[in-house]
mmCIF file of C-alpha atoms in Angstrom:
data_model
loop_
_atom_site.group_PDB
_atom_site.id
_atom_site.type_symbol
_atom_site.label_atom_id
_atom_site.label_comp_id
_atom_site.label_asym_id
_atom_site.label_seq_id
_atom_site.Cartn_x
_atom_site.Cartn_y
_atom_site.Cartn_z
ATOM 1 C CA MET A 1 58.093 168.305 153.782
ATOM 2 C CA ASP A 2 57.884 169.257 158.123
ATOM 3 C CA LYS A 3 55.619 168.808 160.091
ATOM 4 C CA LYS A 4 56.309 170.720 162.520
ATOM 5 C CA TYR A 5 52.840 172.981 160.252
ATOM 6 C CA MET A 6 50.562 170.890 161.924
ATOM 7 C CA MET A 7 48.903 171.296 165.030
ATOM 8 C CA ASN A 8 49.422 168.799 167.059
ATOM 9 C CA THR A 9 46.472 166.974 167.623
ATOM 10 C CA TYR A 10 46.845 163.482 166.661
ATOM 11 C CA SER A 11 49.364 160.472 167.723
ATOM 12 C CA ARG A 12 50.203 159.347 164.266
ATOM 13 C CA PHE A 13 51.707 156.680 162.827
ATOM 14 C CA ASP A 14 55.522 156.874 161.473
ATOM 15 C CA VAL A 15 54.637 157.315 156.994
ATOM 16 C CA VAL A 16 53.433 159.781 154.847
ATOM 17 C CA PHE A 17 50.959 158.184 152.608
ATOM 18 C CA ASP A 18 50.616 159.102 149.395
ATOM 19 C CA LYS A 19 48.511 156.492 147.176
ATOM 20 C CA GLY A 20 45.728 154.119 147.549
ATOM 21 C CA ILE A 21 44.467 151.403 145.669
ATOM 22 C CA GLY A 22 41.524 148.958 146.315
ATOM 23 C CA THR A 23 42.500 147.780 150.178
ATOM 24 C CA LYS A 24 46.014 149.114 149.863
ATOM 25 C CA VAL A 25 47.545 152.509 150.608
ATOM 26 C CA TYR A 26 51.179 152.648 150.174
ATOM 27 C CA ASP A 27 53.641 155.422 151.739
ATOM 28 C CA ILE A 28 56.130 158.103 150.057
ATOM 29 C CA HIS A 29 58.514 154.672 149.956
ATOM 30 C CA GLY A 30 56.421 151.875 148.596
ATOM 31 C CA LYS A 31 55.396 150.397 150.754
ATOM 32 C CA ALA A 32 52.059 148.984 150.650
ATOM 33 C CA TYR A 33 50.082 148.598 153.655
ATOM 34 C CA LEU A 34 46.179 146.732 153.924
ATOM 35 C CA ASP A 35 44.080 149.182 155.014
ATOM 36 C CA PHE A 36 41.642 147.527 157.739
ATOM 37 C CA VAL A 37 40.982 150.748 159.227
ATOM 38 C CA SER A 38 39.236 152.127 156.342
ATOM 39 C CA GLY A 39 39.795 155.858 157.393
ATOM 40 C CA VAL A 40 37.816 154.702 160.390
ATOM 41 C CA ALA A 41 35.163 153.464 158.850
ATOM 42 C CA VAL A 42 34.615 155.475 155.963
ATOM 43 C CA ASN A 43 36.597 154.340 152.973
ATOM 44 C CA CYS A 44 33.466 151.449 152.337
ATOM 45 C CA LEU A 45 35.006 151.333 148.336
ATOM 46 C CA GLY A 46 38.640 150.904 149.295
ATOM 47 C CA HIS A 47 41.193 153.715 147.410
ATOM 48 C CA SER A 48 40.880 155.035 143.882
ATOM 49 C CA HIS A 49 37.462 153.397 143.389
ATOM 50 C CA PRO A 50 36.743 154.016 139.489
ATOM 51 C CA ALA A 51 33.225 154.040 139.967
ATOM 52 C CA ILE A 52 34.090 157.732 143.049
ATOM 53 C CA ALA A 53 36.619 158.717 140.378
ATOM 54 C CA LYS A 54 34.783 159.186 137.923
ATOM 55 C CA THR A 55 31.832 160.823 139.451
ATOM 56 C CA LEU A 56 34.262 163.259 140.773
ATOM 57 C CA ALA A 57 36.056 163.785 137.420
ATOM 58 C CA GLU A 58 32.494 164.362 135.784
ATOM 59 C CA GLN A 59 30.764 166.469 138.472
ATOM 60 C CA SER A 60 33.496 168.692 138.892
ATOM 61 C CA GLN A 61 33.625 169.737 135.380
ATOM 62 C CA GLN A 62 29.828 170.234 135.694
ATOM 63 C CA LEU A 63 28.578 171.967 139.105
ATOM 64 C CA ILE A 64 30.917 171.952 142.931
ATOM 65 C CA HIS A 65 29.051 174.566 144.423
ATOM 66 C CA VAL A 66 26.320 176.471 144.105
ATOM 67 C CA SER A 67 24.949 177.573 148.446
ATOM 68 C CA ASN A 68 21.910 176.167 149.837
ATOM 69 C CA LEU A 69 19.949 179.460 148.710
ATOM 70 C CA TYR A 70 18.877 177.338 145.460
ATOM 71 C CA TRP A 71 18.023 174.053 144.963
ATOM 72 C CA ASN A 72 20.460 171.691 143.482
ATOM 73 C CA THR A 73 19.648 168.231 141.232
ATOM 74 C CA LYS A 74 22.375 166.039 143.136
ATOM 75 C CA GLN A 75 21.015 166.865 146.007
ATOM 76 C CA MET A 76 16.981 166.393 145.696
ATOM 77 C CA ALA A 77 18.022 163.244 143.877
ATOM 78 C CA LEU A 78 20.658 162.128 147.122
ATOM 79 C CA ALA A 79 17.788 163.072 149.825
ATOM 80 C CA GLU A 80 14.983 161.053 147.463
ATOM 81 C CA LYS A 81 17.122 158.098 147.976
ATOM 82 C CA LEU A 82 17.950 158.183 151.328
ATOM 83 C CA VAL A 83 14.414 158.406 151.958
ATOM 84 C CA LEU A 84 13.085 155.490 149.523
ATOM 85 C CA TYR A 85 15.360 153.846 151.381
ATOM 86 C CA SER A 86 14.442 154.089 155.086
ATOM 87 C CA ASP A 87 11.708 154.657 157.448
ATOM 88 C CA HIS A 88 11.931 158.115 156.428
ATOM 89 C CA ASP A 89 10.986 161.551 155.535
ATOM 90 C CA GLN A 90 13.441 164.159 155.281
ATOM 91 C CA VAL A 91 17.070 165.433 154.771
ATOM 92 C CA PHE A 92 19.033 167.425 156.003
ATOM 93 C CA PHE A 93 22.605 167.949 154.563
ATOM 94 C CA CYS A 94 26.527 168.833 156.320
ATOM 95 C CA ASN A 95 29.579 167.407 156.145
ATOM 96 C CA SER A 96 30.632 165.302 158.591
ATOM 97 C CA GLY A 97 29.732 163.314 161.805
ATOM 98 C CA THR A 98 29.985 165.658 164.637
ATOM 99 C CA GLU A 99 27.686 167.720 162.698
ATOM 100 C CA ALA A 100 24.865 165.689 162.209
ATOM 101 C CA VAL A 101 24.972 164.907 165.918
ATOM 102 C CA GLU A 102 24.878 169.352 166.303
ATOM 103 C CA THR A 103 21.952 169.418 163.852
ATOM 104 C CA ALA A 104 20.253 166.186 166.147
ATOM 105 C CA LEU A 105 20.539 167.978 168.729
ATOM 106 C CA LYS A 106 18.867 170.977 167.977
ATOM 107 C CA LEU A 107 16.085 169.441 166.196
ATOM 108 C CA ALA A 108 15.545 167.926 169.337
ATOM 109 C CA ARG A 109 15.837 170.486 171.803
ATOM 110 C CA LYS A 110 13.814 172.441 169.274
ATOM 111 C CA TYR A 111 11.046 169.632 168.724
ATOM 112 C CA GLY A 112 11.176 169.414 172.527
ATOM 113 C CA LYS A 113 9.739 173.735 172.810
ATOM 114 C CA LEU A 114 7.307 173.228 170.117
ATOM 115 C CA LYS A 115 6.070 170.296 172.683
ATOM 116 C CA GLY A 116 6.626 171.623 175.513
ATOM 117 C CA GLY A 117 7.986 174.541 176.730
ATOM 118 C CA SER A 118 11.030 175.335 178.187
ATOM 119 C CA ASN A 119 11.338 172.353 180.824
ATOM 120 C CA LYS A 120 11.129 169.937 177.484
ATOM 121 C CA HIS A 121 14.665 170.712 176.971
ATOM 122 C CA GLU A 122 16.729 167.319 178.759
ATOM 123 C CA ILE A 123 19.170 164.979 176.224
ATOM 124 C CA ILE A 124 19.383 161.667 177.866
ATOM 125 C CA TYR A 125 23.381 159.931 176.200
ATOM 126 C CA MET A 126 24.687 156.349 176.930
ATOM 127 C CA ASP A 127 27.909 156.331 179.033
ATOM 128 C CA ASN A 128 31.311 154.489 177.389
ATOM 129 C CA SER A 129 29.523 156.401 173.786
ATOM 130 C CA PHE A 130 30.881 158.842 171.640
ATOM 131 C CA HIS A 131 29.657 161.486 169.289
ATOM 132 C CA GLY A 132 32.043 163.997 168.279
ATOM 133 C CA ARG A 133 34.385 166.910 168.627
ATOM 134 C CA THR A 134 32.803 169.769 168.391
ATOM 135 C CA MET A 135 31.421 171.543 172.172
ATOM 136 C CA GLY A 136 27.307 169.654 171.342
ATOM 137 C CA ALA A 137 28.871 166.336 170.561
ATOM 138 C CA LEU A 138 31.472 166.214 173.204
ATOM 139 C CA ALA A 139 28.709 166.570 176.015
ATOM 140 C CA VAL A 140 27.023 163.705 175.482
ATOM 141 C CA THR A 141 30.111 161.800 174.820
ATOM 142 C CA GLY A 142 29.383 159.736 177.513
ATOM 143 C CA GLN A 143 33.276 159.468 178.461
ATOM 144 C CA GLU A 144 35.271 161.848 180.461
ATOM 145 C CA LYS A 145 39.053 161.758 179.224
ATOM 146 C CA TYR A 146 36.927 163.677 175.747
ATOM 147 C CA GLN A 147 35.356 166.505 178.262
ATOM 148 C CA LYS A 148 37.835 167.188 180.773
ATOM 149 C CA ASP A 149 39.689 169.942 179.150
ATOM 150 C CA PHE A 150 36.703 171.271 178.062
ATOM 151 C CA MET A 151 33.998 172.048 180.425
ATOM 152 C CA PRO A 152 31.983 173.822 181.205
ATOM 153 C CA LEU A 153 30.053 171.768 178.757
ATOM 154 C CA MET A 154 25.870 172.358 177.235
ATOM 155 C CA THR A 155 23.963 171.651 180.627
ATOM 156 C CA GLY A 156 20.281 169.629 180.938
ATOM 157 C CA LEU A 157 22.295 166.220 180.113
ATOM 158 C CA LYS A 158 21.849 163.079 181.489
ATOM 159 C CA PRO A 159 24.264 160.354 181.460
ATOM 160 C CA VAL A 160 22.452 156.264 181.089
ATOM 161 C CA LYS A 161 24.742 153.207 181.245
ATOM 162 C CA PHE A 162 24.701 151.680 177.893
ATOM 163 C CA ASN A 163 21.634 148.695 177.993
ATOM 164 C CA ASP A 164 20.433 149.225 181.291
ATOM 165 C CA ILE A 165 16.819 150.166 180.705
ATOM 166 C CA GLU A 166 15.994 150.372 184.336
ATOM 167 C CA GLU A 167 18.538 153.080 184.579
ATOM 168 C CA LEU A 168 16.675 155.056 181.770
ATOM 169 C CA LYS A 169 13.635 154.405 182.749
ATOM 170 C CA LYS A 170 14.560 156.304 186.164
ATOM 171 C CA SER A 171 16.760 159.085 183.907
ATOM 172 C CA ILE A 172 13.531 159.822 181.613
ATOM 173 C CA SER A 173 10.553 162.360 182.090
ATOM 174 C CA GLU A 174 8.372 164.808 180.574
ATOM 175 C CA ASN A 175 11.524 166.587 180.573
ATOM 176 C CA VAL A 176 13.166 165.010 178.138
ATOM 177 C CA CYS A 177 13.306 166.001 174.032
ATOM 178 C CA GLY A 178 15.718 163.271 172.888
ATOM 179 C CA VAL A 179 17.692 160.100 173.821
ATOM 180 C CA ILE A 180 20.845 159.367 171.379
ATOM 181 C CA LEU A 181 22.667 156.232 171.842
ATOM 182 C CA GLU A 182 25.300 154.509 169.271
ATOM 183 C CA PRO A 183 23.677 151.592 168.042
ATOM 184 C CA ILE A 184 26.997 150.045 168.208
ATOM 185 C CA GLN A 185 29.565 152.062 170.392
ATOM 186 C CA GLY A 186 32.428 152.116 168.055
ATOM 187 C CA GLU A 187 35.281 153.771 170.124
ATOM 188 C CA GLY A 188 34.384 152.606 173.385
ATOM 189 C CA GLY A 189 35.031 149.267 171.754
ATOM 190 C CA ILE A 190 32.391 147.847 169.261
ATOM 191 C CA VAL A 191 29.513 146.808 171.960
ATOM 192 C CA PRO A 192 26.402 146.054 170.721
ATOM 193 C CA ALA A 193 23.224 147.498 171.832
ATOM 194 C CA GLN A 194 20.917 144.617 173.149
ATOM 195 C CA THR A 195 17.758 144.966 170.773
ATOM 196 C CA ASP A 196 15.253 144.065 173.475
ATOM 197 C CA PHE A 197 16.583 147.220 175.384
ATOM 198 C CA LEU A 198 16.833 149.351 171.725
ATOM 199 C CA LYS A 199 13.327 148.083 171.691
ATOM 200 C CA GLU A 200 12.583 149.699 175.605
ATOM 201 C CA VAL A 201 14.123 152.856 174.670
ATOM 202 C CA SER A 202 11.527 153.062 171.553
ATOM 203 C CA THR A 203 8.994 152.588 173.677
ATOM 204 C CA LEU A 204 9.728 155.053 175.925
ATOM 205 C CA CYS A 205 10.804 158.000 174.096
ATOM 206 C CA LYS A 206 6.759 156.982 172.252
ATOM 207 C CA LYS A 207 5.113 156.989 176.182
ATOM 208 C CA TYR A 208 7.710 160.479 176.865
ATOM 209 C CA ASP A 209 7.240 162.115 173.495
ATOM 210 C CA ALA A 210 11.212 162.093 172.892
ATOM 211 C CA LEU A 211 13.101 161.888 169.723
ATOM 212 C CA LEU A 212 14.962 158.746 169.464
ATOM 213 C CA ILE A 213 18.647 159.640 167.782
ATOM 214 C CA PHE A 214 20.707 156.741 166.477
ATOM 215 C CA ASP A 215 23.843 157.729 165.647
ATOM 216 C CA GLU A 216 24.997 155.300 162.860
ATOM 217 C CA VAL A 217 27.810 158.215 162.189
ATOM 218 C CA GLN A 218 30.666 154.702 162.102
ATOM 219 C CA CYS A 219 27.921 151.936 161.913
ATOM 220 C CA GLY A 220 25.761 152.839 159.277
ATOM 221 C CA ILE A 221 25.884 152.698 154.883
ATOM 222 C CA GLY A 222 26.342 148.950 155.164
ATOM 223 C CA ARG A 223 28.876 148.441 157.635
ATOM 224 C CA LEU A 224 26.415 145.748 159.665
ATOM 225 C CA GLY A 225 25.004 144.401 156.292
ATOM 226 C CA SER A 226 21.869 146.484 156.191
ATOM 227 C CA LEU A 227 22.103 150.027 154.408
ATOM 228 C CA PHE A 228 21.829 151.634 157.826
ATOM 229 C CA ALA A 229 22.169 150.491 161.102
ATOM 230 C CA TYR A 230 19.000 150.636 162.584
ATOM 231 C CA GLN A 231 17.326 148.086 159.541
ATOM 232 C CA SER A 232 20.046 145.750 161.656
ATOM 233 C CA PHE A 233 17.668 145.878 164.904
ATOM 234 C CA GLY A 234 14.182 145.894 163.942
ATOM 235 C CA VAL A 235 14.373 149.526 165.703
ATOM 236 C CA VAL A 236 13.381 152.582 164.001
ATOM 237 C CA PRO A 237 14.552 156.121 165.532
ATOM 238 C CA ASP A 238 12.985 159.979 164.827
ATOM 239 C CA VAL A 239 16.379 160.944 163.621
ATOM 240 C CA ILE A 240 19.680 158.690 161.764
ATOM 241 C CA CYS A 241 23.210 160.946 161.786
ATOM 242 C CA MET A 242 25.435 160.018 159.595
ATOM 243 C CA ALA A 243 28.679 160.243 157.427
ATOM 244 C CA LYS A 244 31.637 158.938 157.085
ATOM 245 C CA GLY A 245 31.010 155.992 154.174
ATOM 246 C CA LEU A 246 28.141 158.085 152.693
ATOM 247 C CA GLY A 247 30.660 159.893 151.225
ATOM 248 C CA GLY A 248 33.359 156.618 150.494
ATOM 249 C CA GLY A 249 36.043 158.989 151.367
ATOM 250 C CA PHE A 250 34.854 162.163 150.077
ATOM 251 C CA PRO A 251 32.918 164.545 153.096
ATOM 252 C CA ILE A 252 29.433 164.693 153.420
ATOM 253 C CA GLY A 253 26.989 164.171 156.585
ATOM 254 C CA ALA A 254 23.178 163.448 157.023
ATOM 255 C CA VAL A 255 20.067 163.994 159.063
ATOM 256 C CA LEU A 256 17.582 161.848 158.317
ATOM 257 C CA ALA A 257 14.277 161.967 159.586
ATOM 258 C CA THR A 258 10.947 161.303 160.714
ATOM 259 C CA GLU A 259 7.745 164.197 159.081
ATOM 260 C CA LYS A 260 7.299 164.470 163.009
ATOM 261 C CA ALA A 261 10.901 165.228 164.478
ATOM 262 C CA ALA A 262 11.837 166.762 160.516
ATOM 263 C CA SER A 263 8.719 169.325 161.140
ATOM 264 C CA ALA A 264 10.404 171.295 164.075
ATOM 265 C CA PHE A 265 12.660 173.534 161.673
ATOM 266 C CA VAL A 266 11.770 175.906 159.721
ATOM 267 C CA PRO A 267 13.679 178.452 157.405
ATOM 268 C CA GLY A 268 17.122 179.949 159.866
ATOM 269 C CA ASP A 269 16.969 177.687 162.515
ATOM 270 C CA HIS A 270 19.977 175.716 161.103
ATOM 271 C CA GLY A 271 21.986 175.735 157.847
ATOM 272 C CA CYS A 272 25.335 174.658 156.700
ATOM 273 C CA THR A 273 27.127 176.213 153.873
ATOM 274 C CA PHE A 274 28.952 173.516 152.053
ATOM 275 C CA GLY A 275 25.880 171.222 153.087
ATOM 276 C CA GLY A 276 24.525 169.247 150.298
ATOM 277 C CA ASN A 277 26.511 170.676 147.249
ATOM 278 C CA PRO A 278 26.646 168.689 143.975
ATOM 279 C CA LEU A 279 30.140 167.228 144.138
ATOM 280 C CA ALA A 280 29.576 165.809 147.851
ATOM 281 C CA CYS A 281 26.164 164.375 147.066
ATOM 282 C CA ALA A 282 27.040 163.042 143.240
ATOM 283 C CA VAL A 283 29.608 160.967 144.981
ATOM 284 C CA ALA A 284 27.562 160.073 147.601
ATOM 285 C CA LEU A 285 24.828 158.494 145.203
ATOM 286 C CA THR A 286 27.755 156.586 143.291
ATOM 287 C CA VAL A 287 28.529 155.168 146.652
ATOM 288 C CA LEU A 288 25.161 153.689 147.423
ATOM 289 C CA GLU A 289 24.666 152.634 144.013
ATOM 290 C CA GLU A 290 27.768 150.657 144.994
ATOM 291 C CA LEU A 291 26.480 149.333 147.741
ATOM 292 C CA VAL A 292 22.314 148.912 146.966
ATOM 293 C CA ASP A 293 22.062 148.151 143.747
ATOM 294 C CA LYS A 294 25.421 146.227 142.528
ATOM 295 C CA GLY A 295 24.726 144.308 145.918
ATOM 296 C CA ILE A 296 28.041 145.016 148.090
ATOM 297 C CA VAL A 297 26.245 145.564 151.454
ATOM 298 C CA LYS A 298 24.052 141.947 150.640
ATOM 299 C CA GLU A 299 27.926 140.449 151.029
ATOM 300 C CA VAL A 300 28.164 141.579 153.725
ATOM 301 C CA ASP A 301 27.032 139.685 156.392
ATOM 302 C CA GLU A 302 28.543 136.388 154.938
ATOM 303 C CA LYS A 303 32.106 137.819 154.897
ATOM 304 C CA SER A 304 31.600 139.292 158.640
ATOM 305 C CA LEU A 305 30.365 134.830 158.679
ATOM 306 C CA TYR A 306 34.136 134.374 157.322
ATOM 307 C CA LEU A 307 35.628 136.555 158.872
ATOM 308 C CA LYS A 308 34.397 136.107 162.524
ATOM 309 C CA GLU A 309 35.423 132.122 162.310
ATOM 310 C CA LYS A 310 39.008 133.270 160.856
ATOM 311 C CA LEU A 311 39.642 135.703 163.787
ATOM 312 C CA GLU A 312 37.882 133.626 166.850
ATOM 313 C CA GLY A 313 39.976 130.821 165.765
ATOM 314 C CA LEU A 314 42.457 133.199 167.087
ATOM 315 C CA VAL A 315 40.703 133.311 170.272
ATOM 316 C CA GLU A 316 41.232 129.010 170.815
ATOM 317 C CA LYS A 317 45.272 130.034 169.921
ATOM 318 C CA TYR A 318 46.128 132.380 172.186
ATOM 319 C CA TYR A 319 45.031 133.607 175.691
ATOM 320 C CA ASN A 320 45.575 137.589 175.614
ATOM 321 C CA ILE A 321 42.871 137.337 172.889
ATOM 322 C CA GLN A 322 39.016 137.383 175.456
ATOM 323 C CA ALA A 323 36.610 137.213 172.428
ATOM 324 C CA VAL A 324 35.668 138.846 168.710
ATOM 325 C CA GLN A 325 32.548 141.391 168.916
ATOM 326 C CA GLY A 326 30.539 143.109 166.673
ATOM 327 C CA ILE A 327 28.251 142.870 163.490
ATOM 328 C CA GLY A 328 28.845 142.342 160.081
ATOM 329 C CA LEU A 329 32.597 144.042 159.201
ATOM 330 C CA MET A 330 32.144 146.670 162.120
ATOM 331 C CA LEU A 331 34.516 143.992 164.635
ATOM 332 C CA GLY A 332 36.389 144.234 167.539
ATOM 333 C CA ILE A 333 39.017 141.610 168.911
ATOM 334 C CA LYS A 334 38.559 142.340 173.087
ATOM 335 C CA MET A 335 42.342 141.584 174.782
ATOM 336 C CA LYS A 336 43.502 141.117 177.767
ATOM 337 C CA GLY A 337 46.148 143.769 178.141
ATOM 338 C CA ASP A 338 46.719 147.107 176.390
ATOM 339 C CA PRO A 339 46.414 145.762 172.208
ATOM 340 C CA LYS A 340 48.152 149.372 171.432
ATOM 341 C CA PRO A 341 51.460 146.516 171.162
ATOM 342 C CA ILE A 342 49.832 144.729 168.380
ATOM 343 C CA VAL A 343 48.567 147.345 166.806
ATOM 344 C CA ASN A 344 52.314 149.110 166.379
ATOM 345 C CA LYS A 345 53.777 145.695 165.233
ATOM 346 C CA CYS A 346 50.629 145.227 162.738
ATOM 347 C CA PHE A 347 51.339 148.164 161.045
ATOM 348 C CA GLU A 348 55.411 147.104 161.098
ATOM 349 C CA LYS A 349 54.395 144.279 158.973
ATOM 350 C CA GLY A 350 51.480 146.013 156.162
ATOM 351 C CA LEU A 351 48.271 146.132 158.533
ATOM 352 C CA LEU A 352 46.796 148.995 159.329
ATOM 353 C CA LEU A 353 44.451 148.453 162.369
ATOM 354 C CA VAL A 354 43.157 150.753 165.222
ATOM 355 C CA GLY A 355 41.928 150.487 168.906
ATOM 356 C CA ALA A 356 39.010 150.956 171.135
ATOM 357 C CA GLY A 357 38.312 151.645 173.858
ATOM 358 C CA GLU A 358 40.720 150.440 176.738
ATOM 359 C CA ASN A 359 41.592 145.969 175.248
ATOM 360 C CA VAL A 360 39.742 146.186 171.587
ATOM 361 C CA ILE A 361 41.047 145.937 168.609
ATOM 362 C CA ARG A 362 39.069 147.338 165.378
ATOM 363 C CA ILE A 363 38.641 145.681 162.618
ATOM 364 C CA LEU A 364 36.902 147.789 159.604
ATOM 365 C CA PRO A 365 37.473 146.983 156.399
ATOM 366 C CA PRO A 366 36.480 147.847 153.074
ATOM 367 C CA LEU A 367 32.909 146.171 152.870
ATOM 368 C CA ASN A 368 34.223 144.791 148.564
ATOM 369 C CA VAL A 369 36.590 143.348 150.860
ATOM 370 C CA THR A 370 37.875 140.120 149.345
ATOM 371 C CA LYS A 371 38.206 136.507 151.071
ATOM 372 C CA GLU A 372 41.796 136.681 150.040
ATOM 373 C CA GLU A 373 42.294 140.097 151.626
ATOM 374 C CA MET A 374 41.119 139.180 154.961
ATOM 375 C CA ASP A 375 43.139 135.635 155.011
ATOM 376 C CA ALA A 376 46.175 137.682 154.593
ATOM 377 C CA ALA A 377 45.062 140.486 157.298
ATOM 378 C CA VAL A 378 44.592 137.696 159.422
ATOM 379 C CA ASP A 379 47.281 135.767 158.648
ATOM 380 C CA ILE A 380 49.701 138.822 159.630
ATOM 381 C CA LEU A 381 47.844 139.043 163.124
ATOM 382 C CA GLU A 382 48.578 136.223 163.743
ATOM 383 C CA GLU A 383 51.396 135.826 163.081
ATOM 384 C CA VAL A 384 52.286 139.168 165.373
ATOM 385 C CA LEU A 385 50.067 137.422 168.360
ATOM 386 C CA TRP A 386 52.730 134.794 168.056
ATOM 387 C CA GLU A 387 56.036 136.928 168.199
ATOM 388 C CA ILE A 388 54.163 139.276 171.001
ATOM 389 C CA PRO A 389 56.324 138.554 174.200
ATOM 390 C CA LEU A 390 53.269 138.672 176.481
ATOM 391 C CA GLU A 391 53.369 136.089 179.592
ATOM 392 C CA ASP A 392 51.137 132.719 179.180
ATOM 393 C CA ALA A 393 50.151 134.059 175.605
ATOM 394 C CA LYS A 394 49.639 131.397 173.470
ATOM 395 C CA LYS A 395 48.031 128.323 174.301
ATOM 396 C CA ALA A 396 49.284 124.844 174.040
#
């Protein structure tokens, strides 16, 4: 196997994985790693979950793809489930989070045109945000480092400081057709939205007849202790973008919308060749069954409390940790310096972690993680914190 055939788009760890079971992955030499990255919040049920494996085997022998020129039973069943579990009315299926964001942006633009003509086309996004890599999603990503080499991007956009309602009030107007934000900024450093801020955003969107779009790609599908992230804040958006955990490792994305928003689209406005294929939808139905019907989501708050207490115990011991932040099993350890040496050393010791923002270590275990596995992860992390030669790192 030669790495030279892959485009140089990722800074990868020096490891090749070929097997995963539960919360562990194994490299080609048989070394086990405790996975607290979960494919960046994708593997909500861990690796090789038997229910997902069973569904893949059965559905792949029945029907994989037929095109959206026709209906299929799994797609309709999944759409019904998502609507049943939410405060929304209709679904569009795609393959990824960035595709879901693209769909939401187009939906907002079309809605604005119907409501206010060509002038109602502006979209507000938050600084420090991340919404994806395609040109539209990149345009509403509030981090210049991702954008600078791909200018010029889509126009008609306004950045606003996250959690700053006064700045939003100054920016929103009748010309705004949509406001997009993450209930918890993931790539930006595990920064939760303030509930009061979300409520004010919702009020302003209603006042100016703009669509409120929640990007729940990373923070949704049970990760915060509720199936949808918005349910943890008590603010209902017009549009939800989702992907990652929805397929538990199999690619699927979706946009869930209220009738008010969804009705803007008509045949020909949008499409997706692979979106809503029977195989992906069958897997997503299985994931929802495990998370909701079998109670995994209900256990997230308890697990979060346990893990937070363990991590906060490290804050009391080490000067280089500022705080533990986040909600549910989407947590971050805010460091006083660059967390990369810690992440790298944890990797050497068999614990997979990932950074976020400038100085945060992300903690994203599978939602069915056990207390024993959380204990093992924190033990490795503390071992690394003790060994890393940072000046005045350890408290007396």
